[in-house]
Coordinates of C-alpha atoms in Angstrom, one line a residue:
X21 CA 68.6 -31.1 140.3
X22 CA 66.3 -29.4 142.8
X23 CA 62.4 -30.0 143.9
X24 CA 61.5 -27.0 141.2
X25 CA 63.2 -28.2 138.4
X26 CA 62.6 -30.2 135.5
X27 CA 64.4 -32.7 133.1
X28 CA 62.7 -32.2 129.8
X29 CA 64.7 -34.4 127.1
X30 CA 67.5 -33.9 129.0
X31 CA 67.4 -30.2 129.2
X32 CA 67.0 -28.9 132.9
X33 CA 64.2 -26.2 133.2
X34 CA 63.1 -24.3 136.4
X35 CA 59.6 -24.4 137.1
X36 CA 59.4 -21.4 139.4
X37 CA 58.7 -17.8 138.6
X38 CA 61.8 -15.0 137.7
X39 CA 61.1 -11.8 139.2
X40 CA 63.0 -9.3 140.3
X41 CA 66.3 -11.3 138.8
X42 CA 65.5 -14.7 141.3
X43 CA 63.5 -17.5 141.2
X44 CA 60.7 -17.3 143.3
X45 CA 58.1 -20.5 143.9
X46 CA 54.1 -20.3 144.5
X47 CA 52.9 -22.2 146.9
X48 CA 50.5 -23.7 144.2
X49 CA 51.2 -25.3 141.0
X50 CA 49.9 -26.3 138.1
X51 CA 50.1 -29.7 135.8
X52 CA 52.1 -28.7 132.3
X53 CA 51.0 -31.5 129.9
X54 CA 53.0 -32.7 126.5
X55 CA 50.7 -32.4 123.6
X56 CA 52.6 -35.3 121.7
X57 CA 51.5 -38.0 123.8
X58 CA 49.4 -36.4 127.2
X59 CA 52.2 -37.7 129.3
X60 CA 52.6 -35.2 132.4
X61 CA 55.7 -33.1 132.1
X62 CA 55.5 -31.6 135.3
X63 CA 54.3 -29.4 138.0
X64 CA 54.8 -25.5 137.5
X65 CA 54.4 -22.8 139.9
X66 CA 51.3 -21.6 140.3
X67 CA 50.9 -17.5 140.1
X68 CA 48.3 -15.7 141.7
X69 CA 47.9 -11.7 142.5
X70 CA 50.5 -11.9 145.0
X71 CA 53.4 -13.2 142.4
X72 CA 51.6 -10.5 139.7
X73 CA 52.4 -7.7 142.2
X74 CA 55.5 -8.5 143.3
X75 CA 56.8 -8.6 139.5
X76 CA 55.4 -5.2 138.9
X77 CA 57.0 -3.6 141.4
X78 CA 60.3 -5.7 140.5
X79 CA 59.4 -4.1 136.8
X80 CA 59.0 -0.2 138.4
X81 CA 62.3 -0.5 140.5
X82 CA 63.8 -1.4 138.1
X83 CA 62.9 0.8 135.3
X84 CA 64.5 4.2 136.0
X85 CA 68.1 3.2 135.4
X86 CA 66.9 0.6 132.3
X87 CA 65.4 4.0 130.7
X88 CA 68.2 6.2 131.5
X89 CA 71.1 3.0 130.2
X90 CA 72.1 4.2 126.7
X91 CA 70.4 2.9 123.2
X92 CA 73.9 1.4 122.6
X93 CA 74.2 -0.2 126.1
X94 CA 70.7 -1.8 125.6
X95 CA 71.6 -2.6 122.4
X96 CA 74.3 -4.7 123.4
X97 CA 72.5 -6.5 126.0
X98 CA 70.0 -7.8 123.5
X99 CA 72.6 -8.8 120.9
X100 CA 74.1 -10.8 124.0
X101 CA 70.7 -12.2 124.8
X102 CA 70.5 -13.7 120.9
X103 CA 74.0 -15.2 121.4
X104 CA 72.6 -17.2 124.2
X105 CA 69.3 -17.9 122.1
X106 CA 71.9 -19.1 119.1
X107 CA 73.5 -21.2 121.6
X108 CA 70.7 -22.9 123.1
X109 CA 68.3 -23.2 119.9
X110 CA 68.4 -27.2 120.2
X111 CA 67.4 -27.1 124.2
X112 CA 64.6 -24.4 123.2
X113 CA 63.6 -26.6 120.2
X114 CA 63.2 -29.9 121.8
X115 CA 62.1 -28.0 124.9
X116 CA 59.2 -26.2 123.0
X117 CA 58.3 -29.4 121.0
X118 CA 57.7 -31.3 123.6
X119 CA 55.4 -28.5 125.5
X120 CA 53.5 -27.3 122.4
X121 CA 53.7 -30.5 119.7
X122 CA 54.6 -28.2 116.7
X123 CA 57.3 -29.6 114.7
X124 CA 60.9 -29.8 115.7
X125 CA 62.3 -29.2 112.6
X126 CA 60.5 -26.4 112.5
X127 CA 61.9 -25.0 115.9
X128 CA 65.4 -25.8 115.1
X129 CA 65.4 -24.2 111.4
X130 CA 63.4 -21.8 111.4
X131 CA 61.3 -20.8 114.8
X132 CA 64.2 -20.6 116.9
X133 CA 67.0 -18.8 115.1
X134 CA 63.6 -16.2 114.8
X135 CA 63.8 -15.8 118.4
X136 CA 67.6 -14.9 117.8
X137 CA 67.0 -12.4 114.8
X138 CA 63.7 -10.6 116.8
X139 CA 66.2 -9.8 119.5
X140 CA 68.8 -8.6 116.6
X141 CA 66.3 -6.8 114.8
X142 CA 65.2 -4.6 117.8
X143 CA 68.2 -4.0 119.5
X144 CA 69.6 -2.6 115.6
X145 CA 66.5 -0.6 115.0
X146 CA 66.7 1.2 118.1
X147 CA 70.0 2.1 116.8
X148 CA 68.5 4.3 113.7
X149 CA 65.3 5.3 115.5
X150 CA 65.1 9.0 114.9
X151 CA 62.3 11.3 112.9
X152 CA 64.0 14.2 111.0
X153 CA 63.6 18.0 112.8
X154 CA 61.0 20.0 111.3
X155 CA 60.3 23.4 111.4
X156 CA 57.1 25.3 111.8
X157 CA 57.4 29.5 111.8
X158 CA 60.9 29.0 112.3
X159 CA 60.6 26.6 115.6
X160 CA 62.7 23.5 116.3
X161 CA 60.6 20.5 116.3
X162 CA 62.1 17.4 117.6
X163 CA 60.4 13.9 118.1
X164 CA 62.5 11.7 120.5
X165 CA 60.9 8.4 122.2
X166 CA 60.4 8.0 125.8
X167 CA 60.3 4.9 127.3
X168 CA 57.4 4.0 128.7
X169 CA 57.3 2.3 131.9
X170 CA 56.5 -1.4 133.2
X171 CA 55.1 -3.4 130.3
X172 CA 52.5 -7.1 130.8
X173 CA 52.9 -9.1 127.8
X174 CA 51.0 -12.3 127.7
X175 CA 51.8 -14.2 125.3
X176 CA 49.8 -17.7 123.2
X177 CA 50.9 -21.0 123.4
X178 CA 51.0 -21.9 119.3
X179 CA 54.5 -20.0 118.9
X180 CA 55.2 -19.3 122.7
X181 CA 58.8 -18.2 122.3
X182 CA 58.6 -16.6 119.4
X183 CA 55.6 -14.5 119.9
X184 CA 56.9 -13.8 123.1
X185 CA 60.5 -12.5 122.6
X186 CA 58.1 -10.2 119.1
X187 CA 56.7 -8.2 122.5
X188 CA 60.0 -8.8 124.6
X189 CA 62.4 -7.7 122.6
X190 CA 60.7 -3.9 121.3
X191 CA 60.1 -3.3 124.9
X192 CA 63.2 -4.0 125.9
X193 CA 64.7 -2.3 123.2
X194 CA 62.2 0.8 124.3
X195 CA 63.5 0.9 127.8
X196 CA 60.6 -0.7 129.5
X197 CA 60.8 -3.3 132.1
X198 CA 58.8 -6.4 131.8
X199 CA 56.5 -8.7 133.0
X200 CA 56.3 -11.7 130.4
X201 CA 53.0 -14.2 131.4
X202 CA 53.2 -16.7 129.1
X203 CA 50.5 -19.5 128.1
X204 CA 49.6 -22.1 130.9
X205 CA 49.7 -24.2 128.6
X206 CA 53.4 -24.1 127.3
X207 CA 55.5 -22.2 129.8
X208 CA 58.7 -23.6 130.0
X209 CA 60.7 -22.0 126.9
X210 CA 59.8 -18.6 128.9
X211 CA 61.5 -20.0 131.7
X212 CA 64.4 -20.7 130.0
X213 CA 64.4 -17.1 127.9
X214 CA 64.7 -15.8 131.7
X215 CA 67.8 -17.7 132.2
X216 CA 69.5 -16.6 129.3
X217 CA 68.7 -13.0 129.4
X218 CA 70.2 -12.8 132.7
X219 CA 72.9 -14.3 132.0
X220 CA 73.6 -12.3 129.3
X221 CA 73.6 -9.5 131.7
X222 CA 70.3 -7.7 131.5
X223 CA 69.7 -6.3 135.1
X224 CA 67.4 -7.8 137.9
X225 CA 63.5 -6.5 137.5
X226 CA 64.4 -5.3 133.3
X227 CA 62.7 -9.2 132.3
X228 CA 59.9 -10.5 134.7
X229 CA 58.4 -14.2 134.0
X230 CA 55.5 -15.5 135.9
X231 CA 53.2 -18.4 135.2
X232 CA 49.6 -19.3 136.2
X233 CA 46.4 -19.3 134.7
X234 CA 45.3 -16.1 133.3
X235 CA 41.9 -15.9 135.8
X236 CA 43.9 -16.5 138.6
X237 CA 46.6 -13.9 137.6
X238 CA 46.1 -11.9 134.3
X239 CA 43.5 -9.5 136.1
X240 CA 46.6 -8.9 138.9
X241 CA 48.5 -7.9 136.0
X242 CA 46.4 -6.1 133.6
X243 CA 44.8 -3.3 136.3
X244 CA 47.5 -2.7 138.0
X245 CA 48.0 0.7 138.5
X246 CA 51.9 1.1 138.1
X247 CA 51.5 -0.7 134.3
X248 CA 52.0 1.5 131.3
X249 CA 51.5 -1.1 128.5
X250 CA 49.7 -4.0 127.9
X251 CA 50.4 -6.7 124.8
X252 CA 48.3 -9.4 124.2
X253 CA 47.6 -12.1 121.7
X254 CA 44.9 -14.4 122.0
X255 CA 41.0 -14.9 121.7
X256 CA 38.6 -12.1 121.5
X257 CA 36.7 -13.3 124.8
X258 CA 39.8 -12.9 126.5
X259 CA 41.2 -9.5 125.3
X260 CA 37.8 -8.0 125.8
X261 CA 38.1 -9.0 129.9
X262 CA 41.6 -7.5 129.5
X263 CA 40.7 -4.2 128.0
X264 CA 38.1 -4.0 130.6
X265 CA 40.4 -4.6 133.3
X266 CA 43.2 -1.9 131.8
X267 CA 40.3 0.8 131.0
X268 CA 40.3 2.0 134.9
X269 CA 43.8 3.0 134.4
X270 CA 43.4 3.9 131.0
X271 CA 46.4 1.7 130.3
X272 CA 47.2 1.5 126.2
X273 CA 47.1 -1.7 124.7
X274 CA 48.3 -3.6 122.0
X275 CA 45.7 -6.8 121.0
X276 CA 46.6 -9.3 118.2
X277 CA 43.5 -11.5 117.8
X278 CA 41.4 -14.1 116.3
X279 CA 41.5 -14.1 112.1
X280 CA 39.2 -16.1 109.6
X281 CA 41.6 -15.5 106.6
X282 CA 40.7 -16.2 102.9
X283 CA 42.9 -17.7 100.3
X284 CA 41.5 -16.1 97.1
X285 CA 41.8 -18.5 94.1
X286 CA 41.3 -17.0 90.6
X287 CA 40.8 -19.1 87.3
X288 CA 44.3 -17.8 86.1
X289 CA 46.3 -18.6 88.7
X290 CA 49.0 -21.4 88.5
X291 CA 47.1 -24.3 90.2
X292 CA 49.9 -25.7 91.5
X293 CA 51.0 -22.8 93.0
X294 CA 47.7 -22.3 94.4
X295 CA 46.9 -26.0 95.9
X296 CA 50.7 -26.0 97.6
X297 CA 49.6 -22.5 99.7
X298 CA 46.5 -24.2 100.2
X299 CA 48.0 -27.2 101.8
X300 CA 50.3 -25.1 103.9
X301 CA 47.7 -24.2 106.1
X302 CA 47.9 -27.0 107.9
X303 CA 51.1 -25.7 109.1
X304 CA 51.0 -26.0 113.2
X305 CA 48.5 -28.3 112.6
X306 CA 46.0 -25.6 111.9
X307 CA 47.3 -23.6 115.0
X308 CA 47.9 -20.1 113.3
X309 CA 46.3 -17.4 113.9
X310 CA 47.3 -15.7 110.3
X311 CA 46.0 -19.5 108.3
X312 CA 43.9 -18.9 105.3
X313 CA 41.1 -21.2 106.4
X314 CA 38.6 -20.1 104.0
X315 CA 39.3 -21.1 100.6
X316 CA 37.4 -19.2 97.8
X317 CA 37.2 -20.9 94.5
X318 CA 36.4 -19.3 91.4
X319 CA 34.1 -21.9 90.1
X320 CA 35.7 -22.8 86.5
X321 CA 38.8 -24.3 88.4
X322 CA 36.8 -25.1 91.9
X323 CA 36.6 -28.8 90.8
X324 CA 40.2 -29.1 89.4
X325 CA 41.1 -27.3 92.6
X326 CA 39.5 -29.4 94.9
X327 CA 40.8 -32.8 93.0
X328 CA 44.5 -31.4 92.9
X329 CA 44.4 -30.1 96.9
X330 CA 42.9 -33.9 98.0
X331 CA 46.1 -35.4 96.3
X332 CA 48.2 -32.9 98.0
X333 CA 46.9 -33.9 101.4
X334 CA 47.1 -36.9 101.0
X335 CA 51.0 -37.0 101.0
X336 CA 51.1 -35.0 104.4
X337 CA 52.4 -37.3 107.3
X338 CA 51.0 -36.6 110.4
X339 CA 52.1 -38.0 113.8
X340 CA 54.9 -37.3 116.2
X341 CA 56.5 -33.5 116.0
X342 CA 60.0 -35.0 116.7
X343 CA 60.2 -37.5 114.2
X344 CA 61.7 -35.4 110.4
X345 CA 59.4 -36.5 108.3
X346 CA 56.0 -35.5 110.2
X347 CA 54.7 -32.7 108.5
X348 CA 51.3 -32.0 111.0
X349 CA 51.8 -33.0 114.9
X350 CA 49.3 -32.9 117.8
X351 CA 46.8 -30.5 118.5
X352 CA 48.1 -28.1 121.9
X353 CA 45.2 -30.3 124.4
X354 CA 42.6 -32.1 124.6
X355 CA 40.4 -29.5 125.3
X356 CA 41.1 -28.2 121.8
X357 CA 40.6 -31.4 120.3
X358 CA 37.3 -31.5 121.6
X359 CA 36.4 -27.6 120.2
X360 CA 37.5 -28.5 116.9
X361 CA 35.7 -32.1 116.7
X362 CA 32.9 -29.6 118.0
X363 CA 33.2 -27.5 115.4
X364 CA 33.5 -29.9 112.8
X365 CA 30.2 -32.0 113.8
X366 CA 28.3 -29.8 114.1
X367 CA 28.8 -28.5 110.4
X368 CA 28.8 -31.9 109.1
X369 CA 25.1 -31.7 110.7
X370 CA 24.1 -28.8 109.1
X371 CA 24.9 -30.2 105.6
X372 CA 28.8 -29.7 105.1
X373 CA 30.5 -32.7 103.4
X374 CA 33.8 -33.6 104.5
X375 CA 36.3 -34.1 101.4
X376 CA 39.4 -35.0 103.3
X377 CA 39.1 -35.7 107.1
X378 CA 36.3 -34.4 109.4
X379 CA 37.1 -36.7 112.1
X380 CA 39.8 -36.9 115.1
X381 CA 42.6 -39.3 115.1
X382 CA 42.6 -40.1 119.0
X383 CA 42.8 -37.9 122.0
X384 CA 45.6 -36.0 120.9
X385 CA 45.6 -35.7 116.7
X386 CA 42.5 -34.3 114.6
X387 CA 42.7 -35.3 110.6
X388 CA 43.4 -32.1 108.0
X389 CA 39.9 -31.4 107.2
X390 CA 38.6 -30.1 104.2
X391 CA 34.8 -29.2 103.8
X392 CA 32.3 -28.1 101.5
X393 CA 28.5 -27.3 100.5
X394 CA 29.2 -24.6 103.5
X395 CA 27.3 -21.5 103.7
X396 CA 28.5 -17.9 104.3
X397 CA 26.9 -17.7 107.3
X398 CA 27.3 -20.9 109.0
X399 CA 29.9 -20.9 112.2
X400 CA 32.5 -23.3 110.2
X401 CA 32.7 -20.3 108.0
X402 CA 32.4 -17.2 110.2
X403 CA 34.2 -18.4 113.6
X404 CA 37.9 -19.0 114.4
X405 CA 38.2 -23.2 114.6
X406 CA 41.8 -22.6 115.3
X407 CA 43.0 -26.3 114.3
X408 CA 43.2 -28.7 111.0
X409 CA 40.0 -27.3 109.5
X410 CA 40.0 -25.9 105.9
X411 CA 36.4 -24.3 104.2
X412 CA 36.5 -24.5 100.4
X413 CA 33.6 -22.2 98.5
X414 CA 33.2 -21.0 95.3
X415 CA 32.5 -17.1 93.3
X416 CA 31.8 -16.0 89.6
X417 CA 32.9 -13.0 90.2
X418 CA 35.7 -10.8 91.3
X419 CA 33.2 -8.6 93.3
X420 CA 31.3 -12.0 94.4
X421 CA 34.8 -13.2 95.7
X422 CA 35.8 -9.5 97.7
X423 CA 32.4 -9.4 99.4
X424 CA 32.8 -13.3 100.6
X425 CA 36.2 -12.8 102.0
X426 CA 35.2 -9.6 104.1
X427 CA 32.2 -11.1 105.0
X428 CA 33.2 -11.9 108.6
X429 CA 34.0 -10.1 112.0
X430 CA 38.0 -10.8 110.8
X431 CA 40.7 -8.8 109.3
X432 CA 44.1 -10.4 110.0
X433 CA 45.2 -11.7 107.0
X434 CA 44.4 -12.4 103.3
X435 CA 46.1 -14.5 100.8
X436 CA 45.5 -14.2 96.5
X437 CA 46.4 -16.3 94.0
X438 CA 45.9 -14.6 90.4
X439 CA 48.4 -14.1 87.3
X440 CA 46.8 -10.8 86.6
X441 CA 49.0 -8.2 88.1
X442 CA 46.2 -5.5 87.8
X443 CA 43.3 -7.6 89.4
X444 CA 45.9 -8.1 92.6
X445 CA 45.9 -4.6 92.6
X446 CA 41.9 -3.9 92.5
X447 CA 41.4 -6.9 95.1
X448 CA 43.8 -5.9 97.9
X449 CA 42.9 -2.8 97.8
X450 CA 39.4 -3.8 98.5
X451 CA 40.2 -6.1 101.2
X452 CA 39.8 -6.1 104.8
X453 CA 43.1 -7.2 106.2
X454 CA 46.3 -6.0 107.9
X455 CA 48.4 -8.2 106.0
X456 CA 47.7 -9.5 102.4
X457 CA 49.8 -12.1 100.6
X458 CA 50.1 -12.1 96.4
X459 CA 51.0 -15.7 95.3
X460 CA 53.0 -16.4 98.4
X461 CA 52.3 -17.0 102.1
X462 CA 53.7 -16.5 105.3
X463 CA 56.3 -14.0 104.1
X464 CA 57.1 -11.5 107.4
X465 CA 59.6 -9.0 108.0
X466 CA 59.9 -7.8 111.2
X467 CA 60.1 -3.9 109.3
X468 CA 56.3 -3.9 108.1
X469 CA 53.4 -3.3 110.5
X470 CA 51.8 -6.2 111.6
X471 CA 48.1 -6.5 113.3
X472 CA 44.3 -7.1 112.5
X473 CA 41.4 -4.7 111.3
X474 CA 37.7 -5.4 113.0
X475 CA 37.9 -8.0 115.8
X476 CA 41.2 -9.5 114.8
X477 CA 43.2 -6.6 116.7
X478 CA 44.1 -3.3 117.7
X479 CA 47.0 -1.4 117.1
X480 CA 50.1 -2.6 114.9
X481 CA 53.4 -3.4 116.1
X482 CA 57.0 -3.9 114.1
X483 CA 59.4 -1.7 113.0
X484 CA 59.1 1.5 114.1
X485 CA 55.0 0.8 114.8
X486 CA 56.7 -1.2 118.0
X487 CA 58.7 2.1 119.3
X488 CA 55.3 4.2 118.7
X489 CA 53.7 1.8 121.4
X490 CA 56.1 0.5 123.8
X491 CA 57.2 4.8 124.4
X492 CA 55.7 7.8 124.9
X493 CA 55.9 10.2 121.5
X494 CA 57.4 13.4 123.1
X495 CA 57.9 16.7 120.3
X496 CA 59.6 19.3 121.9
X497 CA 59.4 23.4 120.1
X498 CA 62.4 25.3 120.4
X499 CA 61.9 29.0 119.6
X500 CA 65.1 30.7 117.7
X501 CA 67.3 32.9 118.7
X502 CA 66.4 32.1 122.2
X503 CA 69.4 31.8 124.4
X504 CA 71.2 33.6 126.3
X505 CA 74.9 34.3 126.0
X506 CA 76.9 33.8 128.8
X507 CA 80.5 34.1 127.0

């Protein structure tokens, strides 16, 4: 082991940047902090606009021949970078538990072999990428997809692989090069994606990583001239400094932001149903971005509801991500255990009544929280909490219950419960979301577009919705009958 590397449950993890295909150290660095416990993990390097410009121009160099290598050539690279995702998926799992506290049986089943398929998926949709020739007076058209050029993609720290390697892998797949920031907060699984990509061959420069806090090094990134996308997810605060920064270069950019999602309850739904996709957002320990946090009741059932959900929570075990049975670990710091508790007092002020929770645990763990007697326009109901904190209301109506849910700044997600196959069809329709969810929850394939209406985002990416970003759309007209023959 060297100065500038870590042991992290016995998994060795370089702390210093990857650009240009070697590890390069700041001079600065930063603490990295496990969630489960607050125990230091270790010191990371430190980025700053020098480190941001020297992976740029490690992107540019080496994007001409990643744009001219074949779709079957990148292809194969990125099927080689999920074997070495497949082969690692313990060291990422307990490596990623211990730097974000979500659960490692989570990571293991089903976060990490995600990671794998993102990388499959891409790498086999560039493979069928085409849009049939058309013809207009008799003219040839033909739409092809040209990469685009060096691409920032700065990635949260609730998912951080995963949500990474969503950006990663369509760029890569697009022929862009890459400059990866991930979350100060959990860096180290990015660390290790630049590891296994190179060894799976991808060439020096095609995958960037560099670390540091995004004041110190996002503005670097996001107005640099020689940039031609920019992905983010993240707060609204911070994407609005970000498309402030890329508007000077008029740089196009992909934002997945903020939600306040509702979880419809009808009268005729199946209750059970209903409570178990209520309970499930505590999933991440509230940490999602896509959670239903706002539950809206239809008030025949609202008190069965209620009753049936607090006997539900009730079973949850929350505590240490690593041990199998935990169901809800920590939240990501302390600094977000304090916005929530925030959050949470200062509706219990306002009138709100806790039904299960409304209190932190210690410095690391809030309780699941349930409240009620909330109004539609307090903050508990109209501002991301992003942790353990559930809003339960009630409606008459159907048109009562479609004007609560889009009454916020929000459009990520929505989630319905209802038998009645036709009143799923008249409230989705009328809702305000980019993604809504009929008696289920959390269901995602990587072919539909994915994104937020209003505040929650711009732009949609999956699928071919990926390609349209990360390349520039080229038609080319061919006239007939136009060449020359030179026997």
């Amino acid at each position: 082991m060297t100065e500038h590397t870590l042991t992290v449950a016995g998994v060795a993890v370089d702390t210093r940047h990857w650009i240009g295909g070697r590890r390069v150290a700041s001079t600065e660095t930063f603490t990295d902090v496990s969630p489960i416990d607050g125990s230091t993990i270790g010191e990371i390097s430190r980025g700053t606009a020098l480190e941001a410009a020297a992976a740029v121009a490690a992107a540019k160099a080496a994007f001409p021949a990643w744009a001219a290598t074949s779709r079957a050539e990148r292809a194969r690279i990125l099927h080689a970078v999920a074997d070495g995702v497949e082969k690692r998926i313990e060291d990422l799992s307990i490596v990623e538990t211990t730097d974000n506290g979500a659960l490692l049986r989570s990571h293991r089943r089903g976060v990490m072999p995600r990671v794998a398929h993102n990388f499959r998926f891409f790498a086999d949709w560039l493979l069928k990428l085409e849009h049939e020739d058309f013809e207009t007076r008799g003219h040839t058209n033909h739409v092809s997809w040209d990469p685009a050029g060096p691409s920032v993609l700065i990635t949260p720290w609730n998912a951080p692989l995963m949500l990474a390697t969503w950006k990663v892998a369509p760029a890569l797949a697009a022929g862009n090069t890459v400059v990866l920031k991930p979350a100060e907060w959990s860096p180290l699984t990015a660390s290790l994606l630049a590891d296994i990509a190179a060894e799976a061959g991808l060439p020096a420069g095609v995958l960037n990583v560099v670390q540091g806090y995004g004041s110190e090094i996002g503005d670097a990134l996001t107005s640099h001239p020689d940039v031609r996308r920019i992905s983010f997810t993240g707060s609204v605060p911070t994407a609005r400094r970000i498309a402030e920064s890329a508007a000077g270069n008029l740089t196009p950019l992909s934002l997945e932001l903020g939600g306040k999602s509702p979880l419809l309850v009808f009268a005729d739904a199946d209750l059970d149903l209903a409570v178990d996709l209520a309970v499930e957002q505590y999933d991440n320990a509230g940490q999602v971005c896509l959670a239903a946090t706002r539950f809206l009741v239809e008030e025949s059932v609202a008190e069965e509801f209620t009753r049936r959900f607090v006997e539900k929570a009730a079973t949850l075990t929350q505590g240490d991500p690593r041990h199998e049975t935990t169901d809800i670990g920590p939240n990501i710091h302390p600094r977000q255990l304090e916005k929530i508790d925030a959050f949470v007092q200062r509706a219990l002020a306002a009138g709100a009544r806790a039904v299960v929770g409304g209190h932190r645990k210690d410095t690391q763990y809030y309780a699941p929280t349930l409240l009620t007697d909330v109004a539609q326009d307090s903050e508990i109901v109209q501002e991301e909490v992003f942790g353990p904190v559930l809003t339960l209301q009630t409606f008459s109506t159907e048109e009562e219950a479609v004007r609560l849910a889009n009454d916020t700044r929000f459009g990520l997600a929505a989630t319905l419960a209802t038998a009645d196959a036709e009143r799923a069809e008249r409230v989705t329709a009328q809702l305000v979301a980019g993604t809504v969810w009929v008696n289920c929850f959390f269901v995602r394939d990587l072919q539909a577009p994915f994104g937020g209406s209003r505040h929650s985002g711009v732009g949609r990416e999956g699928g071919t919705w990926s390609f349209d970003f990360y390349c520039d759309l080229k038609n080319t007209v061919t006239a007939p009958n136009g060449w020359k023959n030179h026997g």
